[in-house]
Amino acid sequence: MISKVKNAMSNLVGGMMPHGHHHHNHHSGGGQNSGQEGLPHRFPYGRPDFLDLTPELLQYSTEHASRPVVTLKRGTRLPWGAGYAEAINAGKSMLNEDQASCEKLFVRKPSSKHRNSTLVDDNGDNTGIPLHFWGVFDGHAGSGAAIMASKLLHRIIRDGLGEICHLLENPNSAPPICLAKNGSPFQTEAKKGGTQDSAEDADAVCDASVRFHMEKVVSLESLVMGVIETAFKQMDDLIEKEKTSYAISGGCCALAVVYLMGKLYVANAGDSRAIIIRNNEVIPMTNEFTPESERQRLQYLGFLRPELLGNEFTHIEFPRRIQHSELGKKMLYRDHTMTGWAYKTIVEDDLKFPLIYGEGKKARVMATIGVTRGLGDHDLKVYNSNIYIKPFLSCVPEVKVYNLDENKHGPDDVLVMGTDGLWDVTTDKEVAEAVSTYLSRCDPSDPMRYTLAAQELLMRSRGVLKERGWRLPNEKLGSGDDITVFIIPLAGHESET
Amino acid sequence: MISKVKNAMSNLVGGMMPHGHHHHNHHSGGGQNSGQEGLPHRFPYGRPDFLDLTPELLQYSTEHASRPVVTLKRGTRLPWGAGYAEAINAGKSMLNEDQASCEKLFVRKPSSKHRNSTLVDDNGDNTGIPLHFWGVFDGHAGSGAAIMASKLLHRIIRDGLGEICHLLENPNSAPPICLAKNGSPFQTEAKKGGTQDSAEDADAVCDASVRFHMEKVVSLESLVMGVIETAFKQMDDLIEKEKTSYAISGGCCALAVVYLMGKLYVANAGDSRAIIIRNNEVIPMTNEFTPESERQRLQYLGFLRPELLGNEFTHIEFPRRIQHSELGKKMLYRDHTMTGWAYKTIVEDDLKFPLIYGEGKKARVMATIGVTRGLGDHDLKVYNSNIYIKPFLSCVPEVKVYNLDENKHGPDDVLVMGTDGLWDVTTDKEVAEAVSTYLSRCDPSDPMRYTLAAQELLMRSRGVLKERGWRLPNEKLGSGDDITVFIIPLAGHESET
């Protein structure tokens, strides 16, 4: 049993998809791992540490025939008492390519000892500003990128916040525009208003006073957003850099929830989703980034940099492929500036494959990938070509802020975050109803209640195995994808020790 | 008096701004009219035809000291009984650079007679699908582009709709993806399902059936949107083309409301605004396009095409100008991917002027222009340089649709559209309250009621001249800009003959 897992891991952690169609990737892996053969893995395959799975349970978790719902063990407590559940896909990849992480960390000034060795553990040092982190990472074409992000993204964010720690400690003052090398606020001579002697200096004063008059006020909140946005870029750069030494397969969507100083920052790059349920009402906290939602951005890049399309694709969208016999006819199209459709006369160039093609979950960038933001994918190419997809992908999340301290929350008010396996078959409203109903019937003192609610959601999306596949109670198809769910109680931070 | 107007016109219609600071243009005209000296004007300066001003009234309308409110005459009826009012600026340009149009037209198949001479008058031929049009055009650096757009945009839209007239006449069928040259739906052999003999043809069938399986359904509504988006581009191209033969000064924001077959299409390119007031509630129908709202689009272009920045500007945003003495320090910045702010070490390149600079109404693209969408501006350059602004501007509107037939409207339910002169000093809510209050007190049978309400709005935004300038009742500064307002009763089309 264990050796089977070991074999599966050594065969698959490198990231080739074992068989067939993949939700995020039309072709099976293509040039994803060029040159990675023989390199060691950056992190071994496994499930999140907080699940604390034995090798037997790890093996059990990979069974596609039963798709067991793996939850937090009774007795394990995540920060805020958050609940967690996951299940593997119905067979599209041998391992579960979703990953998750949940951490409590502390933001501190970088010590001289660690200044050049970041990303270290806290090692039990509980001084500093507390930071809570929950992340879900939906991998594709391998689990390498998702695993690495689940191990490191929260630390990169913590270290980024550490760099501005001295500003976070004065939350009521606007961050200074300019910092000296030692990190303290830096003002030019002119701003300080010292006496000036020479004519040149007098000019400088005049100039500076005009300039500083137009200074923008930057909030601490937007500084934290900037740290998180930058951290996603650093994470992506690190994956690229370490690919020269390690096998890090595929790419992943990344959804991170960061709690810092009374506010939740929800950062999303990909098609995972988070909602807040408050008083049975839904507050969406993310937008999905897909070929359809980001069509104009991608088309604009293809328009400005046609060489990235490798003479194989056109940035113009058509409602279907054009046939050679249709040359000279008029066809509906949309370019990067349009939302509506108009007719254009078909020319030779329009016979190329459209950059964005397909609808809904089947929409693809260059016939290859169905999400447009995330981490990794540096080697991803169009099948049988030398055209890289990465320039069209963005690793930068959209960050939304929820002011936790400004709102009152009961024990049934939660944030639900999950990979698309959850949301593809269950709407926001259905999730909210299921969670609210479940929690209202639950013993309010049961420490497992949020995990049980997560398990309930997971079952609803996975369904049960019948003769004709995984089916929901209404006989519709359940999700065949990996599914991962966190349920975070919003009143949870009040009870935190 | 009249000769003074004539002089003013012949001097100014060319579009140089006579004095001082312009809201949309930091520098006074710059290279806007290079090479246009001596060319005839495309259209003479004037106020909208429907105002039917005598030369004396035209002169009177230009008095900056009194800023008379010019309204529709009693006895003139616009389509739907819409109301209209306008006032000139407080002195920033000699002429009123706002323009407006209001037309009822008919959409017909292009006749063979007119196929090569579009943009003609309807000449009293009332056959075809009725189309109603209201437009406001806020010019800058001259009135040429605004006047030309007010004369022609509605005709370009009508002619574009004429091209798809045979589809509009079958409103319940989805528009065909492909049209033959004669405009009739075109299906390839494969789609028609004729018998196929050769192996090659059999392949084609197979291929085609897969392809057509993925055909997108395009709605008639998105086809009308496509016509409007395309019409704005055609209008912009026409201005550029005719500049070789005529003096067409400046550029303009364009806001157009099109009524066709039960729906209102609100198309906006610039910082004008339209709202619907229904049951005293506000439904925003436009977003403004400014350096702040379009920051990331502009920065992305500067990042991908740095040559457009002419080695003078940086695409990175800073909260204020950087001084030479700050080289090597850390400064807050945002690039095209970021919403939050982060610190970066200042390098030589960061000393360049930021592509986007300033806040709110003072934000500018390359220190030159405060709006990022509109028509014209083809010759606009950064002051004292050879850097063109046009690549950063978009002429494409955002189109929102309001289904008029699906909602019941009372006589106080209206669409208010106006240039930024109105909205800069009056919020959506204040406009809605003022209009609702005014209309509820008005004689419902007075044909002037919407014009009187427009006049009321205009007075509220302009204020009255006191010792310290134009002041609102609360002593705040009134708008010193040109102001133009339409109030369109949403029940108006029901009473239309």
PDB file of N, CA and C in Angstrom, chain A residues 167 176-179 181 186 188 208 211-212 214-216 218 222-223 226 229 233 300-301 304-305 317 319-320 323 326 328-332 335 337-341 343 359 396, chain B residues 167 176-179 181 186 188 208 212 214-216 218 222-223 226 229 233 301 304-305 317 319-321 323 326 328-332 335 337-341 343 359 396:
ATOM      1  N   LEU A 167       5.838  50.733  10.642  1.00  0.00           N
ATOM      2  CA  LEU A 167       4.694  51.548  10.234  1.00  0.00           C
ATOM      3  C   LEU A 167       3.399  50.949  10.783  1.00  0.00           C
ATOM      4  N   PRO A 176       4.777  57.100   5.532  1.00  0.00           N
ATOM      5  CA  PRO A 176       5.566  58.103   4.814  1.00  0.00           C
ATOM      6  C   PRO A 176       5.785  57.686   3.364  1.00  0.00           C
ATOM      7  N   ILE A 177       5.790  58.684   2.482  1.00  0.00           N
ATOM      8  CA  ILE A 177       5.979  58.441   1.054  1.00  0.00           C
ATOM      9  C   ILE A 177       7.366  57.857   0.795  1.00  0.00           C
ATOM     10  N   CYS A 178       8.355  58.376   1.529  1.00  0.00           N
ATOM     11  CA  CYS A 178       9.741  58.027   1.247  1.00  0.00           C
ATOM     12  C   CYS A 178      10.418  57.560   2.525  1.00  0.00           C
ATOM     13  N   LEU A 179      11.205  56.505   2.416  1.00  0.00           N
ATOM     14  CA  LEU A 179      11.927  55.973   3.569  1.00  0.00           C
ATOM     15  C   LEU A 179      13.423  56.068   3.306  1.00  0.00           C
ATOM     16  N   LYS A 181      17.337  54.611   3.979  1.00  0.00           N
ATOM     17  CA  LYS A 181      17.780  53.221   3.862  1.00  0.00           C
ATOM     18  C   LYS A 181      17.541  52.430   5.143  1.00  0.00           C
ATOM     19  N   PHE A 186      11.888  59.562   5.491  1.00  0.00           N
ATOM     20  CA  PHE A 186      12.914  60.425   4.932  1.00  0.00           C
ATOM     21  C   PHE A 186      12.256  61.663   4.340  1.00  0.00           C
ATOM     22  N   THR A 188      13.088  65.319   2.368  1.00  0.00           N
ATOM     23  CA  THR A 188      14.129  66.101   1.703  1.00  0.00           C
ATOM     24  C   THR A 188      14.322  67.398   2.459  1.00  0.00           C
ATOM     25  N   ALA A 208       9.877  72.164  -4.819  1.00  0.00           N
ATOM     26  CA  ALA A 208       9.454  71.110  -3.905  1.00  0.00           C
ATOM     27  C   ALA A 208       8.112  71.434  -3.254  1.00  0.00           C
ATOM     28  N   ARG A 211       5.501  70.547  -5.514  1.00  0.00           N
ATOM     29  CA  ARG A 211       5.393  69.101  -5.641  1.00  0.00           C
ATOM     30  C   ARG A 211       4.710  68.486  -4.426  1.00  0.00           C
ATOM     31  N   PHE A 212       5.169  68.862  -3.264  1.00  0.00           N
ATOM     32  CA  PHE A 212       4.652  68.221  -2.067  1.00  0.00           C
ATOM     33  C   PHE A 212       3.208  68.617  -1.798  1.00  0.00           C
ATOM     34  N   MET A 214       1.075  68.312  -3.890  1.00  0.00           N
ATOM     35  CA  MET A 214       0.283  67.326  -4.609  1.00  0.00           C
ATOM     36  C   MET A 214       0.515  65.904  -4.090  1.00  0.00           C
ATOM     37  N   GLU A 215       1.028  65.789  -2.898  1.00  0.00           N
ATOM     38  CA  GLU A 215       1.339  64.472  -2.352  1.00  0.00           C
ATOM     39  C   GLU A 215       0.051  63.684  -2.091  1.00  0.00           C
ATOM     40  N   LYS A 216       0.048  62.433  -2.524  1.00  0.00           N
ATOM     41  CA  LYS A 216      -1.120  61.593  -2.247  1.00  0.00           C
ATOM     42  C   LYS A 216      -1.044  61.028  -0.843  1.00  0.00           C
ATOM     43  N   VAL A 218      -1.549  57.916   1.374  1.00  0.00           N
ATOM     44  CA  VAL A 218      -1.614  56.461   1.194  1.00  0.00           C
ATOM     45  C   VAL A 218      -2.017  55.852   2.538  1.00  0.00           C
ATOM     46  N   SER A 222      -3.800  50.134   2.202  1.00  0.00           N
ATOM     47  CA  SER A 222      -3.310  49.929   0.838  1.00  0.00           C
ATOM     48  C   SER A 222      -1.840  49.504   0.847  1.00  0.00           C
ATOM     49  N   LEU A 223      -1.151  49.787   1.943  1.00  0.00           N
ATOM     50  CA  LEU A 223       0.224  49.308   2.096  1.00  0.00           C
ATOM     51  C   LEU A 223       0.227  47.789   2.331  1.00  0.00           C
ATOM     52  N   GLY A 226      -0.483  46.194  -0.863  1.00  0.00           N
ATOM     53  CA  GLY A 226       0.729  46.192  -1.688  1.00  0.00           C
ATOM     54  C   GLY A 226       1.677  45.077  -1.289  1.00  0.00           C
ATOM     55  N   GLU A 229       0.124  41.819  -2.706  1.00  0.00           N
ATOM     56  CA  GLU A 229       0.314  41.749  -4.160  1.00  0.00           C
ATOM     57  C   GLU A 229       1.763  41.425  -4.510  1.00  0.00           C
ATOM     58  N   LYS A 233       3.869  38.001  -6.384  1.00  0.00           N
ATOM     59  CA  LYS A 233       4.902  38.096  -7.425  1.00  0.00           C
ATOM     60  C   LYS A 233       6.194  37.430  -6.970  1.00  0.00           C
ATOM     61  N   TYR A 300      -5.680  42.428 -25.517  1.00  0.00           N
ATOM     62  CA  TYR A 300      -4.895  43.660 -25.611  1.00  0.00           C
ATOM     63  C   TYR A 300      -3.406  43.310 -25.695  1.00  0.00           C
ATOM     64  N   LEU A 301      -2.969  42.342 -24.882  1.00  0.00           N
ATOM     65  CA  LEU A 301      -1.573  41.909 -24.927  1.00  0.00           C
ATOM     66  C   LEU A 301      -1.250  41.289 -26.280  1.00  0.00           C
ATOM     67  N   LEU A 304      -0.970  44.117 -28.800  1.00  0.00           N
ATOM     68  CA  LEU A 304       0.228  44.959 -28.678  1.00  0.00           C
ATOM     69  C   LEU A 304       1.514  44.164 -28.919  1.00  0.00           C
ATOM     70  N   ARG A 305       1.472  42.869 -28.621  1.00  0.00           N
ATOM     71  CA  ARG A 305       2.667  42.023 -28.755  1.00  0.00           C
ATOM     72  C   ARG A 305       2.337  40.774 -29.574  1.00  0.00           C
ATOM     73  N   GLU A 317     -11.567  37.610 -31.318  1.00  0.00           N
ATOM     74  CA  GLU A 317     -12.447  36.508 -30.929  1.00  0.00           C
ATOM     75  C   GLU A 317     -13.558  36.328 -31.963  1.00  0.00           C
ATOM     76  N   PRO A 319     -17.155  33.717 -32.741  1.00  0.00           N
ATOM     77  CA  PRO A 319     -18.056  32.830 -31.982  1.00  0.00           C
ATOM     78  C   PRO A 319     -17.812  31.355 -32.283  1.00  0.00           C
ATOM     79  N   ARG A 320     -17.077  31.044 -33.361  1.00  0.00           N
ATOM     80  CA  ARG A 320     -16.673  29.670 -33.653  1.00  0.00           C
ATOM     81  C   ARG A 320     -15.498  29.727 -34.603  1.00  0.00           C
ATOM     82  N   GLN A 323     -14.025  28.539 -41.309  1.00  0.00           N
ATOM     83  CA  GLN A 323     -13.558  27.588 -42.298  1.00  0.00           C
ATOM     84  C   GLN A 323     -12.983  28.311 -43.500  1.00  0.00           C
ATOM     85  N   GLU A 326     -15.057  30.115 -45.934  1.00  0.00           N
ATOM     86  CA  GLU A 326     -15.771  31.334 -45.524  1.00  0.00           C
ATOM     87  C   GLU A 326     -14.967  32.612 -45.762  1.00  0.00           C
ATOM     88  N   GLY A 328     -13.741  35.928 -47.102  1.00  0.00           N
ATOM     89  CA  GLY A 328     -14.461  36.931 -47.868  1.00  0.00           C
ATOM     90  C   GLY A 328     -15.888  37.151 -47.384  1.00  0.00           C
ATOM     91  N   LYS A 329     -16.411  36.203 -46.599  1.00  0.00           N
ATOM     92  CA  LYS A 329     -17.729  36.394 -45.999  1.00  0.00           C
ATOM     93  C   LYS A 329     -17.606  37.318 -44.799  1.00  0.00           C
ATOM     94  N   LYS A 330     -18.750  37.664 -44.217  1.00  0.00           N
ATOM     95  CA  LYS A 330     -18.730  38.493 -43.010  1.00  0.00           C
ATOM     96  C   LYS A 330     -18.995  37.636 -41.781  1.00  0.00           C
ATOM     97  N   MET A 331     -18.212  37.852 -40.757  1.00  0.00           N
ATOM     98  CA  MET A 331     -18.293  37.001 -39.568  1.00  0.00           C
ATOM     99  C   MET A 331     -18.365  37.891 -38.335  1.00  0.00           C
ATOM    100  N   LEU A 332     -19.109  37.446 -37.327  1.00  0.00           N
ATOM    101  CA  LEU A 332     -19.142  38.182 -36.067  1.00  0.00           C
ATOM    102  C   LEU A 332     -17.777  38.096 -35.375  1.00  0.00           C
ATOM    103  N   ASP A 335     -12.985  42.480 -30.664  1.00  0.00           N
ATOM    104  CA  ASP A 335     -11.573  42.692 -30.372  1.00  0.00           C
ATOM    105  C   ASP A 335     -11.408  43.165 -28.923  1.00  0.00           C
ATOM    106  N   THR A 337     -11.244  45.910 -27.580  1.00  0.00           N
ATOM    107  CA  THR A 337     -11.958  47.110 -27.143  1.00  0.00           C
ATOM    108  C   THR A 337     -13.458  46.880 -26.982  1.00  0.00           C
ATOM    109  N   MET A 338     -13.955  45.734 -27.462  1.00  0.00           N
ATOM    110  CA  MET A 338     -15.404  45.578 -27.610  1.00  0.00           C
ATOM    111  C   MET A 338     -16.029  44.656 -26.570  1.00  0.00           C
ATOM    112  N   THR A 339     -17.282  44.965 -26.230  1.00  0.00           N
ATOM    113  CA  THR A 339     -18.099  44.062 -25.438  1.00  0.00           C
ATOM    114  C   THR A 339     -19.171  43.436 -26.324  1.00  0.00           C
ATOM    115  N   GLY A 340     -19.715  44.236 -27.238  1.00  0.00           N
ATOM    116  CA  GLY A 340     -20.675  43.725 -28.203  1.00  0.00           C
ATOM    117  C   GLY A 340     -19.973  43.034 -29.373  1.00  0.00           C
ATOM    118  N   TRP A 341     -20.782  42.509 -30.285  1.00  0.00           N
ATOM    119  CA  TRP A 341     -20.258  41.809 -31.465  1.00  0.00           C
ATOM    120  C   TRP A 341     -20.587  42.608 -32.720  1.00  0.00           C
ATOM    121  N   TYR A 343     -19.862  42.567 -37.320  1.00  0.00           N
ATOM    122  CA  TYR A 343     -19.415  41.750 -38.447  1.00  0.00           C
ATOM    123  C   TYR A 343     -18.154  42.334 -39.062  1.00  0.00           C
ATOM    124  N   GLU A 359     -16.493  28.393 -24.327  1.00  0.00           N
ATOM    125  CA  GLU A 359     -17.406  29.098 -23.422  1.00  0.00           C
ATOM    126  C   GLU A 359     -17.385  28.502 -22.031  1.00  0.00           C
ATOM    127  N   VAL A 396      -0.691  38.193 -10.183  1.00  0.00           N
ATOM    128  CA  VAL A 396      -1.094  39.205  -9.206  1.00  0.00           C
ATOM    129  C   VAL A 396      -2.546  38.990  -8.787  1.00  0.00           C
TER     130      VAL A 396
ATOM    131  N   LEU B 167     -31.631  41.763 -39.753  1.00  0.00           N
ATOM    132  CA  LEU B 167     -31.588  40.960 -38.531  1.00  0.00           C
ATOM    133  C   LEU B 167     -32.478  41.568 -37.456  1.00  0.00           C
ATOM    134  N   PRO B 176     -27.141  35.365 -37.189  1.00  0.00           N
ATOM    135  CA  PRO B 176     -26.232  34.344 -37.723  1.00  0.00           C
ATOM    136  C   PRO B 176     -24.778  34.750 -37.505  1.00  0.00           C
ATOM    137  N   ILE B 177     -23.946  33.732 -37.258  1.00  0.00           N
ATOM    138  CA  ILE B 177     -22.527  33.961 -37.018  1.00  0.00           C
ATOM    139  C   ILE B 177     -21.861  34.515 -38.271  1.00  0.00           C
ATOM    140  N   CYS B 178     -22.294  34.003 -39.416  1.00  0.00           N
ATOM    141  CA  CYS B 178     -21.615  34.325 -40.671  1.00  0.00           C
ATOM    142  C   CYS B 178     -22.632  34.796 -41.705  1.00  0.00           C
ATOM    143  N   LEU B 179     -22.279  35.841 -42.445  1.00  0.00           N
ATOM    144  CA  LEU B 179     -23.159  36.383 -43.482  1.00  0.00           C
ATOM    145  C   LEU B 179     -22.475  36.257 -44.831  1.00  0.00           C
ATOM    146  N   LYS B 181     -21.984  37.679 -48.801  1.00  0.00           N
ATOM    147  CA  LYS B 181     -21.720  39.067 -49.192  1.00  0.00           C
ATOM    148  C   LYS B 181     -22.997  39.871 -49.352  1.00  0.00           C
ATOM    149  N   PHE B 186     -25.063  32.832 -43.962  1.00  0.00           N
ATOM    150  CA  PHE B 186     -24.245  31.944 -44.771  1.00  0.00           C
ATOM    151  C   PHE B 186     -23.898  30.710 -43.961  1.00  0.00           C
ATOM    152  N   THR B 188     -21.796  27.030 -44.161  1.00  0.00           N
ATOM    153  CA  THR B 188     -20.873  26.231 -44.959  1.00  0.00           C
ATOM    154  C   THR B 188     -21.562  24.931 -45.334  1.00  0.00           C
ATOM    155  N   ALA B 208     -16.043  20.046 -38.903  1.00  0.00           N
ATOM    156  CA  ALA B 208     -17.009  21.132 -38.788  1.00  0.00           C
ATOM    157  C   ALA B 208     -18.024  20.855 -37.685  1.00  0.00           C
ATOM    158  N   PHE B 212     -18.777  23.498 -34.909  1.00  0.00           N
ATOM    159  CA  PHE B 212     -20.062  24.180 -34.770  1.00  0.00           C
ATOM    160  C   PHE B 212     -20.739  23.821 -33.458  1.00  0.00           C
ATOM    161  N   MET B 214     -19.330  24.100 -30.823  1.00  0.00           N
ATOM    162  CA  MET B 214     -18.857  25.094 -29.861  1.00  0.00           C
ATOM    163  C   MET B 214     -19.267  26.517 -30.243  1.00  0.00           C
ATOM    164  N   GLU B 215     -20.270  26.639 -31.063  1.00  0.00           N
ATOM    165  CA  GLU B 215     -20.689  27.952 -31.528  1.00  0.00           C
ATOM    166  C   GLU B 215     -21.292  28.768 -30.377  1.00  0.00           C
ATOM    167  N   LYS B 216     -20.875  30.008 -30.264  1.00  0.00           N
ATOM    168  CA  LYS B 216     -21.458  30.871 -29.233  1.00  0.00           C
ATOM    169  C   LYS B 216     -22.774  31.450 -29.713  1.00  0.00           C
ATOM    170  N   VAL B 218     -25.000  34.586 -29.923  1.00  0.00           N
ATOM    171  CA  VAL B 218     -24.826  36.034 -29.819  1.00  0.00           C
ATOM    172  C   VAL B 218     -26.218  36.664 -29.818  1.00  0.00           C
ATOM    173  N   SER B 222     -26.339  42.392 -28.085  1.00  0.00           N
ATOM    174  CA  SER B 222     -24.888  42.584 -28.160  1.00  0.00           C
ATOM    175  C   SER B 222     -24.461  42.980 -29.568  1.00  0.00           C
ATOM    176  N   LEU B 223     -25.327  42.712 -30.544  1.00  0.00           N
ATOM    177  CA  LEU B 223     -25.059  43.176 -31.906  1.00  0.00           C
ATOM    178  C   LEU B 223     -25.264  44.694 -31.997  1.00  0.00           C
ATOM    179  N   GLY B 226     -22.380  46.254 -30.406  1.00  0.00           N
ATOM    180  CA  GLY B 226     -21.238  46.223 -31.324  1.00  0.00           C
ATOM    181  C   GLY B 226     -21.318  47.329 -32.363  1.00  0.00           C
ATOM    182  N   GLU B 229     -20.376  50.602 -30.495  1.00  0.00           N
ATOM    183  CA  GLU B 229     -18.925  50.654 -30.252  1.00  0.00           C
ATOM    184  C   GLU B 229     -18.160  50.950 -31.543  1.00  0.00           C
ATOM    185  N   LYS B 233     -15.711  54.316 -33.080  1.00  0.00           N
ATOM    186  CA  LYS B 233     -14.415  54.198 -33.757  1.00  0.00           C
ATOM    187  C   LYS B 233     -14.465  54.855 -35.129  1.00  0.00           C
ATOM    188  N   LEU B 301      -0.055  49.880 -21.092  1.00  0.00           N
ATOM    189  CA  LEU B 301       0.397  50.283 -22.421  1.00  0.00           C
ATOM    190  C   LEU B 301       1.801  50.883 -22.339  1.00  0.00           C
ATOM    191  N   LEU B 304       4.251  48.024 -21.842  1.00  0.00           N
ATOM    192  CA  LEU B 304       4.473  47.168 -23.014  1.00  0.00           C
ATOM    193  C   LEU B 304       5.092  47.933 -24.175  1.00  0.00           C
ATOM    194  N   ARG B 305       4.815  49.235 -24.259  1.00  0.00           N
ATOM    195  CA  ARG B 305       5.316  50.053 -25.365  1.00  0.00           C
ATOM    196  C   ARG B 305       6.020  51.291 -24.815  1.00  0.00           C
ATOM    197  N   GLU B 317       3.671  54.669 -11.039  1.00  0.00           N
ATOM    198  CA  GLU B 317       3.056  55.792 -10.322  1.00  0.00           C
ATOM    199  C   GLU B 317       3.724  55.979  -8.957  1.00  0.00           C
ATOM    200  N   PRO B 319       3.462  58.651  -5.329  1.00  0.00           N
ATOM    201  CA  PRO B 319       2.482  59.563  -4.703  1.00  0.00           C
ATOM    202  C   PRO B 319       2.854  61.040  -4.854  1.00  0.00           C
ATOM    203  N   ARG B 320       4.098  61.303  -5.239  1.00  0.00           N
ATOM    204  CA  ARG B 320       4.509  62.672  -5.555  1.00  0.00           C
ATOM    205  C   ARG B 320       5.767  62.592  -6.412  1.00  0.00           C
ATOM    206  N   ARG B 321       6.206  63.733  -6.948  1.00  0.00           N
ATOM    207  CA  ARG B 321       7.453  63.768  -7.690  1.00  0.00           C
ATOM    208  C   ARG B 321       8.617  63.355  -6.802  1.00  0.00           C
ATOM    209  N   GLN B 323      12.628  63.665  -5.872  1.00  0.00           N
ATOM    210  CA  GLN B 323      13.724  64.614  -6.049  1.00  0.00           C
ATOM    211  C   GLN B 323      15.030  63.867  -6.243  1.00  0.00           C
ATOM    212  N   GLU B 326      16.739  62.070  -3.513  1.00  0.00           N
ATOM    213  CA  GLU B 326      16.117  60.872  -2.932  1.00  0.00           C
ATOM    214  C   GLU B 326      16.557  59.577  -3.629  1.00  0.00           C
ATOM    215  N   GLY B 328      18.146  56.241  -4.391  1.00  0.00           N
ATOM    216  CA  GLY B 328      18.663  55.228  -3.463  1.00  0.00           C
ATOM    217  C   GLY B 328      17.787  55.040  -2.235  1.00  0.00           C
ATOM    218  N   LYS B 329      16.882  56.009  -1.975  1.00  0.00           N
ATOM    219  CA  LYS B 329      15.930  55.843  -0.873  1.00  0.00           C
ATOM    220  C   LYS B 329      14.797  54.920  -1.333  1.00  0.00           C
ATOM    221  N   LYS B 330      13.923  54.614  -0.400  1.00  0.00           N
ATOM    222  CA  LYS B 330      12.764  53.794  -0.759  1.00  0.00           C
ATOM    223  C   LYS B 330      11.524  54.667  -0.877  1.00  0.00           C
ATOM    224  N   MET B 331      10.764  54.450  -1.932  1.00  0.00           N
ATOM    225  CA  MET B 331       9.606  55.309  -2.205  1.00  0.00           C
ATOM    226  C   MET B 331       8.388  54.431  -2.481  1.00  0.00           C
ATOM    227  N   LEU B 332       7.215  54.902  -2.091  1.00  0.00           N
ATOM    228  CA  LEU B 332       5.980  54.182  -2.416  1.00  0.00           C
ATOM    229  C   LEU B 332       5.731  54.250  -3.923  1.00  0.00           C
ATOM    230  N   ASP B 335       2.562  49.824  -9.825  1.00  0.00           N
ATOM    231  CA  ASP B 335       2.690  49.595 -11.259  1.00  0.00           C
ATOM    232  C   ASP B 335       1.342  49.143 -11.826  1.00  0.00           C
ATOM    233  N   THR B 337       0.058  46.402 -12.342  1.00  0.00           N
ATOM    234  CA  THR B 337      -0.586  45.215 -11.775  1.00  0.00           C
ATOM    235  C   THR B 337      -1.169  45.477 -10.394  1.00  0.00           C
ATOM    236  N   MET B 338      -0.833  46.620  -9.779  1.00  0.00           N
ATOM    237  CA  MET B 338      -1.116  46.807  -8.352  1.00  0.00           C
ATOM    238  C   MET B 338      -2.279  47.745  -8.071  1.00  0.00           C
ATOM    239  N   THR B 339      -2.969  47.467  -6.977  1.00  0.00           N
ATOM    240  CA  THR B 339      -3.958  48.400  -6.429  1.00  0.00           C
ATOM    241  C   THR B 339      -3.405  49.022  -5.160  1.00  0.00           C
ATOM    242  N   GLY B 340      -2.708  48.206  -4.359  1.00  0.00           N
ATOM    243  CA  GLY B 340      -2.048  48.725  -3.173  1.00  0.00           C
ATOM    244  C   GLY B 340      -0.730  49.396  -3.514  1.00  0.00           C
ATOM    245  N   TRP B 341      -0.071  49.922  -2.473  1.00  0.00           N
ATOM    246  CA  TRP B 341       1.217  50.601  -2.646  1.00  0.00           C
ATOM    247  C   TRP B 341       2.310  49.791  -1.968  1.00  0.00           C
ATOM    248  N   TYR B 343       6.919  49.788  -1.310  1.00  0.00           N
ATOM    249  CA  TYR B 343       8.147  50.582  -1.418  1.00  0.00           C
ATOM    250  C   TYR B 343       9.088  49.981  -2.433  1.00  0.00           C
ATOM    251  N   GLU B 359      -4.299  64.059  -8.490  1.00  0.00           N
ATOM    252  CA  GLU B 359      -5.436  63.371  -7.875  1.00  0.00           C
ATOM    253  C   GLU B 359      -6.758  63.979  -8.297  1.00  0.00           C
ATOM    254  N   VAL B 396     -13.390  54.153 -27.611  1.00  0.00           N
ATOM    255  CA  VAL B 396     -14.454  53.153 -27.490  1.00  0.00           C
ATOM    256  C   VAL B 396     -15.266  53.403 -26.222  1.00  0.00           C
TER     257      VAL B 396
END
